[in-house]
Amino acid sequence: AAAPTPTATPSPTPSTVAPTTPAVPTLSPTASDLVAVPCRSGPSGDRVIALLRGSAGVLPRTVRAEVRTGPLCAGGWQYTVLDVTGHEQLQVVTRGRPTALKLVTAGTDVCGVEVRAVAPPGIRTLACDAVPGA
């Protein structure tokens, strides 16, 4: 009978460097995600209104809209509150570059699934926890 083939067993090797940080990537939000601040590089409130009047089809051209709050930015998302003549305040959540804004949602309650699941904490707080117009 053939002799059993020896199997290699890993021998413990002394660790020369103790890791100081975990090797797993962190998914924690950055400071720019945690708090929504006035957008430094846009978009302007007029740009948000133009989006709502244009392809989004949310605001008719005959209705007067004025920016009450924002746009406030966090992590590539924006939050704006508009005073709309003859209607309730309109909350608007957008994302993307100022020149290529995409409407996420607009209405009196913008704390929808996408905002709750994907928006940065700073936008989520405004859209879901803040009292509109306060």
Tab-separated table of N, CA and C in Angstrom:
chain	number	residue	atom	x	y	z
A	1	ALA	N	0.852	-1.178	0.000
A	1	ALA	CA	0.000	0.000	0.000
A	1	ALA	C	0.885	1.224	0.000
A	2	ALA	N	0.399	2.234	-0.650
A	2	ALA	CA	1.157	3.480	-0.745
A	2	ALA	C	1.093	4.223	0.567
A	3	ALA	N	2.180	4.901	0.860
A	3	ALA	CA	2.218	5.690	2.092
A	3	ALA	C	1.297	6.900	1.932
A	4	PRO	N	0.650	7.293	3.016
A	4	PRO	CA	-0.233	8.460	2.912
A	4	PRO	C	0.580	9.705	2.556
A	5	THR	N	-0.031	10.521	1.717
A	5	THR	CA	0.627	11.756	1.297
A	5	THR	C	0.529	12.758	2.440
A	6	PRO	N	1.647	13.340	2.830
A	6	PRO	CA	1.574	14.311	3.923
A	6	PRO	C	0.831	15.572	3.457
A	7	THR	N	0.032	16.108	4.329
A	7	THR	CA	-0.691	17.336	4.007
A	7	THR	C	-0.034	18.477	4.751
A	8	ALA	N	-0.006	19.590	4.116
A	8	ALA	CA	0.614	20.766	4.735
A	8	ALA	C	-0.358	21.363	5.737
A	9	THR	N	0.153	21.631	6.889
A	9	THR	CA	-0.675	22.311	7.883
A	9	THR	C	-0.090	23.697	8.079
A	10	PRO	N	-0.961	24.705	8.066
A	10	PRO	CA	-0.433	26.059	8.211
A	10	PRO	C	0.184	26.223	9.598
A	11	SER	N	1.377	26.731	9.593
A	11	SER	CA	2.007	26.976	10.883
A	11	SER	C	1.757	28.435	11.258
A	12	PRO	N	1.483	28.677	12.511
A	12	PRO	CA	1.214	30.058	12.908
A	12	PRO	C	2.461	30.906	12.739
A	13	THR	N	2.277	32.052	12.132
A	13	THR	CA	3.396	32.963	11.969
A	13	THR	C	3.144	34.170	12.859
A	14	PRO	N	4.174	34.632	13.527
A	14	PRO	CA	3.967	35.768	14.409
A	14	PRO	C	3.610	37.016	13.603
A	15	SER	N	2.706	37.768	14.134
A	15	SER	CA	2.285	38.998	13.460
A	15	SER	C	3.283	40.088	13.812
A	16	THR	N	3.812	40.723	12.795
A	16	THR	CA	4.800	41.767	13.051
A	16	THR	C	4.143	43.132	13.196
A	17	VAL	N	2.967	43.319	12.577
A	17	VAL	CA	2.275	44.607	12.679
A	17	VAL	C	0.836	44.343	13.088
A	18	ALA	N	0.429	44.941	14.166
A	18	ALA	CA	-0.956	44.806	14.594
A	18	ALA	C	-1.788	45.835	13.841
A	19	PRO	N	-2.898	45.406	13.223
A	19	PRO	CA	-3.716	46.378	12.496
A	19	PRO	C	-4.343	47.383	13.470
A	20	THR	N	-4.339	48.642	13.059
A	20	THR	CA	-4.909	49.677	13.923
A	20	THR	C	-6.302	50.075	13.482
A	21	THR	N	-6.644	49.777	12.232
A	21	THR	CA	-7.990	50.075	11.747
A	21	THR	C	-8.550	48.835	11.096
A	22	PRO	N	-9.869	48.697	11.104
A	22	PRO	CA	-10.454	47.516	10.465
A	22	PRO	C	-10.196	47.538	8.960
A	23	ALA	N	-10.062	46.363	8.381
A	23	ALA	CA	-9.767	46.260	6.957
A	23	ALA	C	-11.022	46.367	6.101
A	24	VAL	N	-12.199	46.419	6.728
A	24	VAL	CA	-13.425	46.520	5.942
A	24	VAL	C	-13.672	47.968	5.568
A	25	PRO	N	-14.183	48.205	4.360
A	25	PRO	CA	-14.444	49.583	3.967
A	25	PRO	C	-15.574	50.164	4.803
A	26	THR	N	-15.456	51.427	5.136
A	26	THR	CA	-16.503	52.057	5.928
A	26	THR	C	-17.504	52.715	4.997
A	27	LEU	N	-18.756	52.602	5.342
A	27	LEU	CA	-19.806	53.202	4.551
A	27	LEU	C	-20.423	54.378	5.291
A	28	SER	N	-19.722	54.881	6.269
A	28	SER	CA	-20.286	55.983	7.026
A	28	SER	C	-20.309	57.243	6.175
A	29	PRO	N	-21.345	58.064	6.381
A	29	PRO	CA	-21.475	59.262	5.577
A	29	PRO	C	-20.353	60.256	5.852
A	30	THR	N	-20.038	61.031	4.849
A	30	THR	CA	-19.043	62.077	5.028
A	30	THR	C	-19.722	63.299	5.634
A	31	ALA	N	-18.919	64.251	6.070
A	31	ALA	CA	-19.470	65.460	6.684
A	31	ALA	C	-20.412	66.183	5.733
A	32	SER	N	-20.111	66.149	4.434
A	32	SER	CA	-20.970	66.854	3.478
A	32	SER	C	-22.321	66.163	3.293
A	33	ASP	N	-22.470	64.928	3.769
A	33	ASP	CA	-23.735	64.214	3.675
A	33	ASP	C	-24.625	64.440	4.896
A	34	LEU	N	-24.000	64.703	6.046
A	34	LEU	CA	-24.733	64.719	7.309
A	34	LEU	C	-25.635	65.926	7.490
A	35	VAL	N	-25.221	67.073	6.983
A	35	VAL	CA	-25.987	68.301	7.175
A	35	VAL	C	-26.176	68.975	5.825
A	36	ALA	N	-27.403	69.378	5.553
A	36	ALA	CA	-27.661	70.115	4.315
A	36	ALA	C	-27.345	71.585	4.551
A	37	VAL	N	-26.545	72.145	3.675
A	37	VAL	CA	-26.119	73.538	3.787
A	37	VAL	C	-26.464	74.270	2.493
A	38	PRO	N	-26.504	75.606	2.526
A	38	PRO	CA	-26.770	76.332	1.282
A	38	PRO	C	-25.794	75.897	0.187
A	39	CYS	N	-26.336	75.633	-0.987
A	39	CYS	CA	-25.526	75.148	-2.109
A	39	CYS	C	-24.555	76.237	-2.564
A	40	ARG	N	-23.260	75.927	-2.501
A	40	ARG	CA	-22.246	76.905	-2.912
A	40	ARG	C	-22.125	76.989	-4.417
A	41	SER	N	-22.243	75.871	-5.099
A	41	SER	CA	-22.034	75.875	-6.547
A	41	SER	C	-23.318	75.567	-7.305
A	42	GLY	N	-24.445	75.903	-6.721
A	42	GLY	CA	-25.725	75.707	-7.392
A	42	GLY	C	-26.373	74.406	-6.991
A	43	PRO	N	-27.560	74.188	-7.420
A	43	PRO	CA	-28.336	74.985	-8.356
A	43	PRO	C	-28.976	76.192	-7.676
A	44	SER	N	-29.440	77.122	-8.472
A	44	SER	CA	-30.168	78.259	-7.932
A	44	SER	C	-31.631	77.864	-7.747
A	45	GLY	N	-32.331	78.639	-6.965
A	45	GLY	CA	-33.769	78.401	-6.804
A	45	GLY	C	-34.495	78.510	-8.127
A	46	ASP	N	-34.051	79.453	-8.971
A	46	ASP	CA	-34.667	79.612	-10.290
A	46	ASP	C	-34.480	78.363	-11.146
A	47	ARG	N	-33.335	77.699	-10.993
A	47	ARG	CA	-33.069	76.472	-11.750
A	47	ARG	C	-34.023	75.357	-11.313
A	48	VAL	N	-34.280	75.286	-9.992
A	48	VAL	CA	-35.219	74.278	-9.481
A	48	VAL	C	-36.630	74.564	-10.007
A	49	ILE	N	-37.039	75.831	-9.973
A	49	ILE	CA	-38.363	76.206	-10.487
A	49	ILE	C	-38.459	75.896	-11.979
A	50	ALA	N	-37.395	76.192	-12.729
A	50	ALA	CA	-37.396	75.903	-14.168
A	50	ALA	C	-37.560	74.409	-14.428
A	51	LEU	N	-36.916	73.572	-13.609
A	51	LEU	CA	-37.061	72.117	-13.749
A	51	LEU	C	-38.519	71.711	-13.527
A	52	LEU	N	-39.137	72.270	-12.491
A	52	LEU	CA	-40.524	71.918	-12.180
A	52	LEU	C	-41.498	72.392	-13.255
A	53	ARG	N	-41.200	73.532	-13.866
A	53	ARG	CA	-42.066	74.055	-14.932
A	53	ARG	C	-41.805	73.348	-16.261
A	54	GLY	N	-40.606	72.846	-16.438
A	54	GLY	CA	-40.214	72.237	-17.714
A	54	GLY	C	-40.567	70.769	-17.797
A	55	SER	N	-39.543	69.952	-17.985
A	55	SER	CA	-39.743	68.518	-18.256
A	55	SER	C	-40.485	67.786	-17.145
A	56	ALA	N	-40.351	68.248	-15.899
A	56	ALA	CA	-41.032	67.556	-14.797
A	56	ALA	C	-42.543	67.782	-14.840
A	57	GLY	N	-42.964	68.930	-15.379
A	57	GLY	CA	-44.396	69.200	-15.510
A	57	GLY	C	-45.143	69.319	-14.198
A	58	VAL	N	-44.450	69.728	-13.123
A	58	VAL	CA	-45.083	69.809	-11.806
A	58	VAL	C	-45.786	71.159	-11.610
A	59	LEU	N	-45.158	72.225	-12.086
A	59	LEU	CA	-45.703	73.579	-11.903
A	59	LEU	C	-46.151	74.159	-13.238
A	60	PRO	N	-47.408	74.560	-13.322
A	60	PRO	CA	-47.824	75.254	-14.541
A	60	PRO	C	-47.131	76.614	-14.625
A	61	ARG	N	-46.902	77.088	-15.832
A	61	ARG	CA	-46.236	78.383	-16.023
A	61	ARG	C	-47.063	79.537	-15.470
A	62	THR	N	-48.358	79.357	-15.328
A	62	THR	CA	-49.232	80.439	-14.870
A	62	THR	C	-49.212	80.624	-13.356
A	63	VAL	N	-48.645	79.691	-12.621
A	63	VAL	CA	-48.613	79.754	-11.161
A	63	VAL	C	-47.319	80.429	-10.706
A	64	ARG	N	-47.444	81.360	-9.769
A	64	ARG	CA	-46.272	82.066	-9.256
A	64	ARG	C	-45.618	81.221	-8.159
A	65	ALA	N	-44.320	81.013	-8.275
A	65	ALA	CA	-43.563	80.244	-7.280
A	65	ALA	C	-42.357	81.061	-6.851
A	66	GLU	N	-42.082	81.026	-5.558
A	66	GLU	CA	-40.964	81.781	-4.999
A	66	GLU	C	-40.231	80.885	-4.003
A	67	VAL	N	-38.919	80.936	-4.021
A	67	VAL	CA	-38.126	80.106	-3.115
A	67	VAL	C	-38.260	80.625	-1.685
A	68	ARG	N	-38.648	79.745	-0.792
A	68	ARG	CA	-38.723	80.082	0.627
A	68	ARG	C	-37.474	79.597	1.357
A	69	THR	N	-37.035	78.370	1.039
A	69	THR	CA	-35.867	77.763	1.675
A	69	THR	C	-35.025	77.078	0.615
A	70	GLY	N	-33.722	77.336	0.664
A	70	GLY	CA	-32.807	76.591	-0.184
A	70	GLY	C	-32.492	77.265	-1.493
A	71	PRO	N	-32.017	76.453	-2.398
A	71	PRO	CA	-31.697	75.039	-2.266
A	71	PRO	C	-30.593	74.775	-1.232
A	72	LEU	N	-30.801	73.703	-0.482
A	72	LEU	CA	-29.814	73.222	0.482
A	72	LEU	C	-29.232	71.933	-0.083
A	73	CYS	N	-27.918	71.769	0.047
A	73	CYS	CA	-27.232	70.624	-0.564
A	73	CYS	C	-26.614	69.692	0.470
A	74	ALA	N	-26.632	68.411	0.165
A	74	ALA	CA	-25.913	67.390	0.936
A	74	ALA	C	-25.657	66.221	0.006
A	75	GLY	N	-24.392	65.870	-0.152
A	75	GLY	CA	-24.022	64.668	-0.906
A	75	GLY	C	-24.579	64.572	-2.306
A	76	GLY	N	-24.624	65.664	-3.063
A	76	GLY	CA	-25.111	65.604	-4.436
A	76	GLY	C	-26.622	65.665	-4.559
A	77	TRP	N	-27.327	65.882	-3.451
A	77	TRP	CA	-28.780	66.026	-3.435
A	77	TRP	C	-29.110	67.447	-3.013
A	78	GLN	N	-30.309	67.911	-3.372
A	78	GLN	CA	-30.746	69.249	-3.001
A	78	GLN	C	-32.170	69.198	-2.452
A	79	TYR	N	-32.445	70.126	-1.531
A	79	TYR	CA	-33.777	70.254	-0.928
A	79	TYR	C	-34.177	71.720	-1.020
A	80	THR	N	-35.369	71.976	-1.538
A	80	THR	CA	-35.860	73.331	-1.719
A	80	THR	C	-37.316	73.382	-1.281
A	81	VAL	N	-37.725	74.489	-0.667
A	81	VAL	CA	-39.129	74.710	-0.332
A	81	VAL	C	-39.580	75.948	-1.085
A	82	LEU	N	-40.711	75.817	-1.776
A	82	LEU	CA	-41.252	76.916	-2.566
A	82	LEU	C	-42.601	77.369	-2.013
A	83	ASP	N	-42.815	78.680	-2.015
A	83	ASP	CA	-44.143	79.232	-1.772
A	83	ASP	C	-44.810	79.322	-3.132
A	84	VAL	N	-45.967	78.691	-3.260
A	84	VAL	CA	-46.678	78.668	-4.532
A	84	VAL	C	-48.008	79.388	-4.325
A	85	THR	N	-48.215	80.469	-5.056
A	85	THR	CA	-49.422	81.271	-4.908
A	85	THR	C	-50.676	80.422	-5.091
A	86	GLY	N	-51.575	80.495	-4.088
A	86	GLY	CA	-52.837	79.766	-4.166
A	86	GLY	C	-52.743	78.292	-3.812
A	87	HIS	N	-51.566	77.835	-3.385
A	87	HIS	CA	-51.377	76.417	-3.057
A	87	HIS	C	-50.548	76.290	-1.781
A	88	GLU	N	-50.459	75.064	-1.273
A	88	GLU	CA	-49.598	74.805	-0.122
A	88	GLU	C	-48.139	74.921	-0.556
A	89	GLN	N	-47.284	75.052	0.447
A	89	GLN	CA	-45.849	75.064	0.138
A	89	GLN	C	-45.478	73.772	-0.573
A	90	LEU	N	-44.549	73.887	-1.484
A	90	LEU	CA	-44.097	72.741	-2.263
A	90	LEU	C	-42.670	72.414	-1.867
A	91	GLN	N	-42.462	71.192	-1.357
A	91	GLN	CA	-41.110	70.721	-1.052
A	91	GLN	C	-40.591	70.004	-2.295
A	92	VAL	N	-39.305	70.214	-2.580
A	92	VAL	CA	-38.710	69.627	-3.780
A	92	VAL	C	-37.392	68.966	-3.401
A	93	VAL	N	-37.218	67.715	-3.816
A	93	VAL	CA	-35.945	67.019	-3.633
A	93	VAL	C	-35.417	66.691	-5.025
A	94	THR	N	-34.184	67.151	-5.275
A	94	THR	CA	-33.523	66.896	-6.549
A	94	THR	C	-32.157	66.286	-6.265
A	95	ARG	N	-31.544	65.772	-7.305
A	95	ARG	CA	-30.182	65.256	-7.169
A	95	ARG	C	-29.447	65.462	-8.476
A	96	GLY	N	-28.130	65.395	-8.379
A	96	GLY	CA	-27.318	65.541	-9.577
A	96	GLY	C	-26.625	66.890	-9.640
A	97	ARG	N	-25.881	67.079	-10.714
A	97	ARG	CA	-25.162	68.334	-10.916
A	97	ARG	C	-26.148	69.465	-11.165
A	98	PRO	N	-25.776	70.687	-10.780
A	98	PRO	CA	-26.674	71.828	-10.986
A	98	PRO	C	-27.115	72.004	-12.432
A	99	THR	N	-26.268	71.621	-13.381
A	99	THR	CA	-26.612	71.767	-14.798
A	99	THR	C	-27.404	70.575	-15.333
A	100	ALA	N	-27.497	69.514	-14.548
A	100	ALA	CA	-28.219	68.311	-14.991
A	100	ALA	C	-29.073	67.767	-13.847
A	101	LEU	N	-29.900	68.634	-13.285
A	101	LEU	CA	-30.742	68.228	-12.145
A	101	LEU	C	-31.744	67.168	-12.547
A	102	LYS	N	-31.983	66.257	-11.626
A	102	LYS	CA	-33.027	65.252	-11.803
A	102	LYS	C	-33.994	65.404	-10.626
A	103	LEU	N	-35.268	65.457	-10.925
A	103	LEU	CA	-36.279	65.547	-9.887
A	103	LEU	C	-36.439	64.189	-9.221
A	104	VAL	N	-36.288	64.160	-7.901
A	104	VAL	CA	-36.543	62.929	-7.150
A	104	VAL	C	-38.008	62.907	-6.769
A	105	THR	N	-38.487	63.991	-6.148
A	105	THR	CA	-39.889	64.092	-5.759
A	105	THR	C	-40.233	65.540	-5.437
A	106	ALA	N	-41.492	65.863	-5.538
A	106	ALA	CA	-41.981	67.193	-5.179
A	106	ALA	C	-43.395	67.035	-4.646
A	107	GLY	N	-43.733	67.822	-3.621
A	107	GLY	CA	-45.079	67.756	-3.062
A	107	GLY	C	-45.086	68.306	-1.651
A	108	THR	N	-46.173	68.023	-0.936
A	108	THR	CA	-46.274	68.482	0.447
A	108	THR	C	-45.631	67.492	1.408
A	109	ASP	N	-45.445	66.251	0.978
A	109	ASP	CA	-44.746	65.241	1.785
A	109	ASP	C	-43.765	64.525	0.863
A	110	VAL	N	-42.481	64.836	1.013
A	110	VAL	CA	-41.481	64.274	0.099
A	110	VAL	C	-40.658	63.152	0.731
A	111	CYS	N	-41.135	62.640	1.865
A	111	CYS	CA	-40.411	61.561	2.546
A	111	CYS	C	-40.855	60.212	1.987
A	112	GLY	N	-40.543	59.977	0.728
A	112	GLY	CA	-40.913	58.725	0.082
A	112	GLY	C	-39.826	57.678	0.228
A	113	VAL	N	-40.048	56.547	-0.400
A	113	VAL	CA	-39.135	55.414	-0.297
A	113	VAL	C	-37.729	55.783	-0.749
A	114	GLU	N	-37.594	56.438	-1.907
A	114	GLU	CA	-36.262	56.759	-2.428
A	114	GLU	C	-35.520	57.703	-1.489
A	115	VAL	N	-36.233	58.699	-0.957
A	115	VAL	CA	-35.597	59.649	-0.035
A	115	VAL	C	-35.167	58.925	1.237
A	116	ARG	N	-36.040	58.106	1.797
A	116	ARG	CA	-35.702	57.388	3.040
A	116	ARG	C	-34.561	56.410	2.828
A	117	ALA	N	-34.528	55.748	1.669
A	117	ALA	CA	-33.547	54.684	1.444
A	117	ALA	C	-32.212	55.174	0.905
A	118	VAL	N	-32.205	56.230	0.094
A	118	VAL	CA	-31.003	56.573	-0.646
A	118	VAL	C	-30.444	57.960	-0.320
A	119	ALA	N	-31.291	58.893	0.049
A	119	ALA	CA	-30.826	60.273	0.250
A	119	ALA	C	-29.812	60.364	1.385
A	120	PRO	N	-28.871	61.299	1.277
A	120	PRO	CA	-27.923	61.519	2.371
A	120	PRO	C	-28.673	61.964	3.634
A	121	PRO	N	-28.118	61.695	4.815
A	121	PRO	CA	-28.806	62.042	6.065
A	121	PRO	C	-29.265	63.497	6.150
A	122	GLY	N	-28.475	64.430	5.630
A	122	GLY	CA	-28.857	65.836	5.701
A	122	GLY	C	-30.139	66.136	4.943
A	123	ILE	N	-30.330	65.514	3.803
A	123	ILE	CA	-31.554	65.699	3.007
A	123	ILE	C	-32.699	64.923	3.644
A	124	ARG	N	-32.421	63.709	4.084
A	124	ARG	CA	-33.452	62.876	4.710
A	124	ARG	C	-34.032	63.567	5.942
A	125	THR	N	-33.177	64.195	6.735
A	125	THR	CA	-33.641	64.902	7.921
A	125	THR	C	-34.601	66.020	7.545
A	126	LEU	N	-34.240	66.799	6.527
A	126	LEU	CA	-35.110	67.898	6.098
A	126	LEU	C	-36.416	67.369	5.517
A	127	ALA	N	-36.340	66.356	4.679
A	127	ALA	CA	-37.514	65.857	3.977
A	127	ALA	C	-38.438	65.047	4.881
A	128	CYS	N	-37.872	64.363	5.863
A	128	CYS	CA	-38.671	63.433	6.654
A	128	CYS	C	-38.929	63.883	8.082
A	129	ASP	N	-38.035	64.698	8.660
A	129	ASP	CA	-38.162	65.031	10.067
A	129	ASP	C	-38.519	66.500	10.333
A	130	ALA	N	-38.193	67.380	9.392
A	130	ALA	CA	-38.407	68.802	9.621
A	130	ALA	C	-39.874	69.165	9.450
A	131	VAL	N	-40.292	70.203	10.128
A	131	VAL	CA	-41.644	70.728	9.977
A	131	VAL	C	-41.615	71.697	8.794
A	132	PRO	N	-42.375	71.448	7.731
A	132	PRO	CA	-42.314	72.321	6.557
A	132	PRO	C	-42.606	73.773	6.921
A	133	GLY	N	-41.784	74.650	6.360
A	133	GLY	CA	-41.981	76.079	6.563
A	133	GLY	C	-41.450	76.599	7.873
A	134	ALA	N	-40.913	75.731	8.704
A	134	ALA	CA	-40.404	76.175	10.016
A	134	ALA	C	-39.009	76.738	9.880
